Amino acid sequence: MSLDFRTWMKNTQENCEQALSEYIPQCDIVPQQLHEAMRYAALDGGKRVRPLLVFAAGRLFNAPEELLSRAACAVEMIHAYSLVHDDMPCMDDDELRRGKPTVHVKYDEATALLVGDALQAQAFIVLSEGNGDAQMKLSMVRVLAQASGSVGMCGGQAIDLASVGLALSREQLEQMHRLKTGALLRASVLLGAMSGKTLSSSETEALYAYSAAIGLAFQVVDDILDATADSATLGKTAGKDAADNKPTYVSLLGLSASQTLAAQLCNDAHNALLPFGENAQYLHDLADLIVQRQA
Amino acid sequence: MSLDFRTWMKNTQENCEQALSEYIPQCDIVPQQLHEAMRYAALDGGKRVRPLLVFAAGRLFNAPEELLSRAACAVEMIHAYSLVHDDMPCMDDDELRRGKPTVHVKYDEATALLVGDALQAQAFIVLSEGNGDAQMKLSMVRVLAQASGSVGMCGGQAIDLASVGLALSREQLEQMHRLKTGALLRASVLLGAMSGKTLSSSETEALYAYSAAIGLAFQVVDDILDATADSATLGKTAGKDAADNKPTYVSLLGLSASQTLAAQLCNDAHNALLPFGENAQYLHDLADLIVQRQA
C-alpha cells in the first residue's frame, strides 16, 4: 500500500533535508565559516525536485534507502553549488534566492566561490562513501560527473552565457536547456533507478524519454513563471530573463503556446512511464507537479 | 633497469600532457569556447608535480599504466581548476600564471568560473571511466573528493582567505597549508600507490609521513621563492604574499631558518620511504626536486 503522493513527497523532502544536514560537515568543524556557508546554501530551502526524482525512480526497482539518500543528496549538492555560482556577480548577479540573500551577498564572493567548489566535491564524497555494490556506485559517480560537467550542466551554462542578446532558434534553446537543467534532472532519474539494479537498454531508453520530457517541461514552466509570477512568489527576482534579454520559450513561442507545450510534454512523460506500471506512480505525479507548480 | 630520474620525469610529463589532452574534450566539441578555455587552463604548462607523484608512487606496487594515467590527470585537473578559481578577482586577483594571462584575463570571469567547475567534474569523469577494479576506483574517487573538498584543499583556501592580515602561529600556518596544498599532494601519493594494491595500514602510514613532509616542504620552498625569485622565473607575480600581508614561513621564521626547515623536511621524506626500498627511488628523487626547485 503506497502513501498518497503529497504525503510521500513531504516525507521525502523531510528525509532529504535531514540527510543533507548529516552529509554536509557541521558548523563546528574547521573551517567553520565555510561549513556554515555550505549549509546556508544547501539546507532549508528549495523544492528538492531532484531528490524527489531520485526517490521516485528508486521505487521502480526497489532500491535500498541508504543508496537513494546518498544519490539524492549528491545531486542536490551539485544543484545547490550551481545556484551559488550562477548567482555570483560575474554570472547572473542575483541577490535573492529562495527568498534569502544569495551566498555572495550574505558572505562574500570568495566564500561563494569556495562554497560551490566544496559542495561539488562533497557530492562525490557522499556518493563514494557508505554501503552498496562498488560497480554500481562507480557507475553512479560517472553518471553524476558527466551530467555536471562540460557536456552537461556547466556546458549548458556556458551556452546560456554566450547566448545573451542572441536570437536563438527553438532548437538552440532546447539544446541549451537539455544541458543546463536537463542533464541533472536526467541524472536524478537514472541515479534513482540505477540504485536498484543495472538498467537494461530499453529501461534506460524509457527513462531518457521521461527525463527529456520533464526536463524541457521544467524549463518551459520556468519561463512561464518568470514572465507571469511576482518575485515574492518565486523567491527570486521575477522578469529577470526578459530584462537581461535572454531568450525564453515565452519570448519565442508566446505565453499560450508555451502553456500548451508544457501540457504536451507532461503527457509525453506519462507515456514514457507506461512500461513500468504502478511502480512509476510517483514519477508520473512528479511530472504533473513540475508542470503545475506556481514557483 | 630503471630510467634515470630526469629521463623518467621528462617522459612522464610528456605522457601526462598527452593524456590530459585526450581526457579533456577537444575544442570542436560543443560548447567549443568552454572546452578551449579548459584546455588553455590545464594543458601546456606546470611542472606536473602531482602527476609525477602519482606515477612515482605507482611504482611501489607495480600499478597498471592506464589507471595511473587516469589518476594523474584527475589530480592535475583538480589542481588546474583550483588555480583558475584562485586567480579570480574575488580571490587572489592574479593576472599571470605559468607566464600566461590567467583564464579570467584571457577569457572572462564567468568563463573562468565555469572552467573551474567543469574541470572538477572532468576529474571525476576521468577517474570513474575506463578499466580497473571497481572497488579500487571507488576508493580512489573518495580519496580525491575528500582531498579536494571542505576538509581538504577548499578548506585550506578558506582558512587562507580568513587569515590575511592576521598574525598566524606556526601551527596555524601549518594547518592551513596541510589542507590548502598538502591534501592534494598526499592524495597524489595515495592514488598512485592505491592503483597498485589495497594498502596496509603501515604502508598508508609511511606514505602519510612522506606526504606530510613533502607537502610542508613544498610550501616552505614556495614562500622562499616568493621572497627571493623574480616574476619572470616564477611565471607568476613574485613578492605577492608579502604585498598582500599574507603570513609565510619566511615572515614567520626568517629566510635562513626556512631553508634549514626545507632541508630537514626533505630528510624526513626520505626516511619515510625506507620501508619501500628501491621501488621508492623516484619518490625519493621527487622530494629532492621539490626542495631544490627554482620556480
Coordinates of C-alpha atoms in Angstrom, one line a residue, chain A residues 25 29-31 34-35 38 81 85-86 88 90-91 108-111 113-114 116-118 120-122 124-125 127-130 132-135 137-138 141-142 145-146 148-151 154-159 161 175 179, chain B residues 25 29-31 34-35 38 81 85-86 88 90-91 108-111 113-114 116-118 120-122 124-125 127-130 132-135 137-138 141-142 145-146 148-151 154-159 161 175 179:
Chain A
P25 CA 30.0 18.9 7.7
I29 CA 34.2 21.5 12.1
V30 CA 37.1 23.6 10.8
P31 CA 36.9 25.7 8.7
L34 CA 33.0 27.6 5.1
H35 CA 30.8 24.8 6.6
M38 CA 27.8 25.5 2.7
Y81 CA 26.6 24.6 -5.9
H85 CA 28.0 30.1 -8.6
D86 CA 25.2 31.1 -11.0
M88 CA 27.6 35.5 -8.5
C90 CA 30.2 37.6 -12.9
M91 CA 27.3 35.3 -13.8
D108 CA 31.3 37.4 0.2
E109 CA 32.3 36.4 -3.3
A110 CA 35.4 34.4 -2.4
T111 CA 33.3 32.4 0.1
L113 CA 33.2 30.5 -4.9
L114 CA 34.6 28.1 -2.4
G116 CA 30.3 26.0 -4.7
D117 CA 33.6 24.2 -5.2
A118 CA 33.4 22.4 -1.9
Q120 CA 30.7 19.8 -5.7
A121 CA 33.5 17.8 -4.0
Q122 CA 31.1 16.9 -1.2
F124 CA 31.3 12.9 -4.8
I125 CA 32.4 12.2 -1.2
L127 CA 28.3 9.1 -3.3
S128 CA 31.6 7.3 -2.9
E129 CA 31.2 6.6 0.9
G130 CA 28.8 4.2 2.6
G132 CA 26.5 -0.7 -1.7
D133 CA 27.9 -2.5 -4.7
A134 CA 31.1 -0.8 -5.8
Q135 CA 30.5 -1.3 -9.5
K137 CA 28.3 3.2 -7.2
L138 CA 31.2 3.8 -9.6
V141 CA 29.7 8.6 -9.9
R142 CA 30.3 8.6 -13.6
A145 CA 30.1 13.7 -13.1
Q146 CA 29.1 13.6 -16.7
S148 CA 27.6 18.1 -14.1
G149 CA 30.5 18.8 -16.4
S150 CA 31.3 20.5 -19.7
V151 CA 28.9 18.4 -21.8
C154 CA 28.4 23.5 -16.9
G155 CA 28.2 23.3 -20.7
G156 CA 24.6 24.4 -20.7
Q157 CA 25.6 27.4 -18.6
A158 CA 28.4 28.3 -21.0
I159 CA 25.9 28.2 -23.9
L161 CA 26.1 32.9 -21.2
Q175 CA 19.9 22.2 -26.7
L179 CA 22.4 20.6 -20.9
Chain B
P25 CA 37.1 17.3 -24.6
I29 CA 33.0 19.7 -29.2
V30 CA 30.1 21.9 -28.1
P31 CA 30.4 24.2 -26.1
L34 CA 34.4 26.3 -22.8
H35 CA 36.5 23.4 -24.0
M38 CA 39.5 24.3 -20.2
Y81 CA 40.7 24.2 -11.5
H85 CA 39.5 29.9 -9.3
D86 CA 42.3 31.1 -7.1
M88 CA 40.0 35.2 -10.0
C90 CA 37.4 37.8 -5.8
M91 CA 40.3 35.6 -4.6
D108 CA 36.3 36.5 -18.8
E109 CA 35.3 35.8 -15.2
A110 CA 32.2 33.8 -16.0
T111 CA 34.2 31.6 -18.2
L113 CA 34.2 30.2 -13.0
L114 CA 32.7 27.6 -15.4
G116 CA 37.0 25.5 -12.9
D117 CA 33.6 23.9 -12.2
A118 CA 33.8 21.8 -15.3
Q120 CA 36.5 19.5 -11.3
A121 CA 33.7 17.4 -12.8
Q122 CA 36.0 16.2 -15.5
F124 CA 35.7 12.6 -11.6
I125 CA 34.6 11.6 -15.1
L127 CA 38.6 8.6 -12.7
S128 CA 35.3 6.8 -13.0
E129 CA 35.7 5.7 -16.6
G130 CA 38.0 3.1 -18.1
G132 CA 40.2 -1.4 -13.4
D133 CA 38.7 -2.9 -10.3
A134 CA 35.5 -1.0 -9.3
Q135 CA 36.2 -1.2 -5.5
K137 CA 38.4 3.0 -8.3
L138 CA 35.6 3.9 -6.0
V141 CA 37.2 8.7 -6.1
R142 CA 36.7 9.0 -2.4
A145 CA 37.0 14.1 -3.4
Q146 CA 38.0 14.3 0.3
S148 CA 39.5 18.5 -2.8
G149 CA 36.7 19.4 -0.6
S150 CA 36.0 21.4 2.6
V151 CA 38.3 19.5 4.8
C154 CA 38.9 24.2 -0.4
G155 CA 39.0 24.2 3.3
G156 CA 42.7 25.3 3.2
Q157 CA 41.8 28.1 0.8
A158 CA 39.0 29.3 3.2
I159 CA 41.5 29.4 6.1
L161 CA 41.4 33.8 3.0
Q175 CA 47.3 23.5 9.4
L179 CA 44.8 21.5 3.8

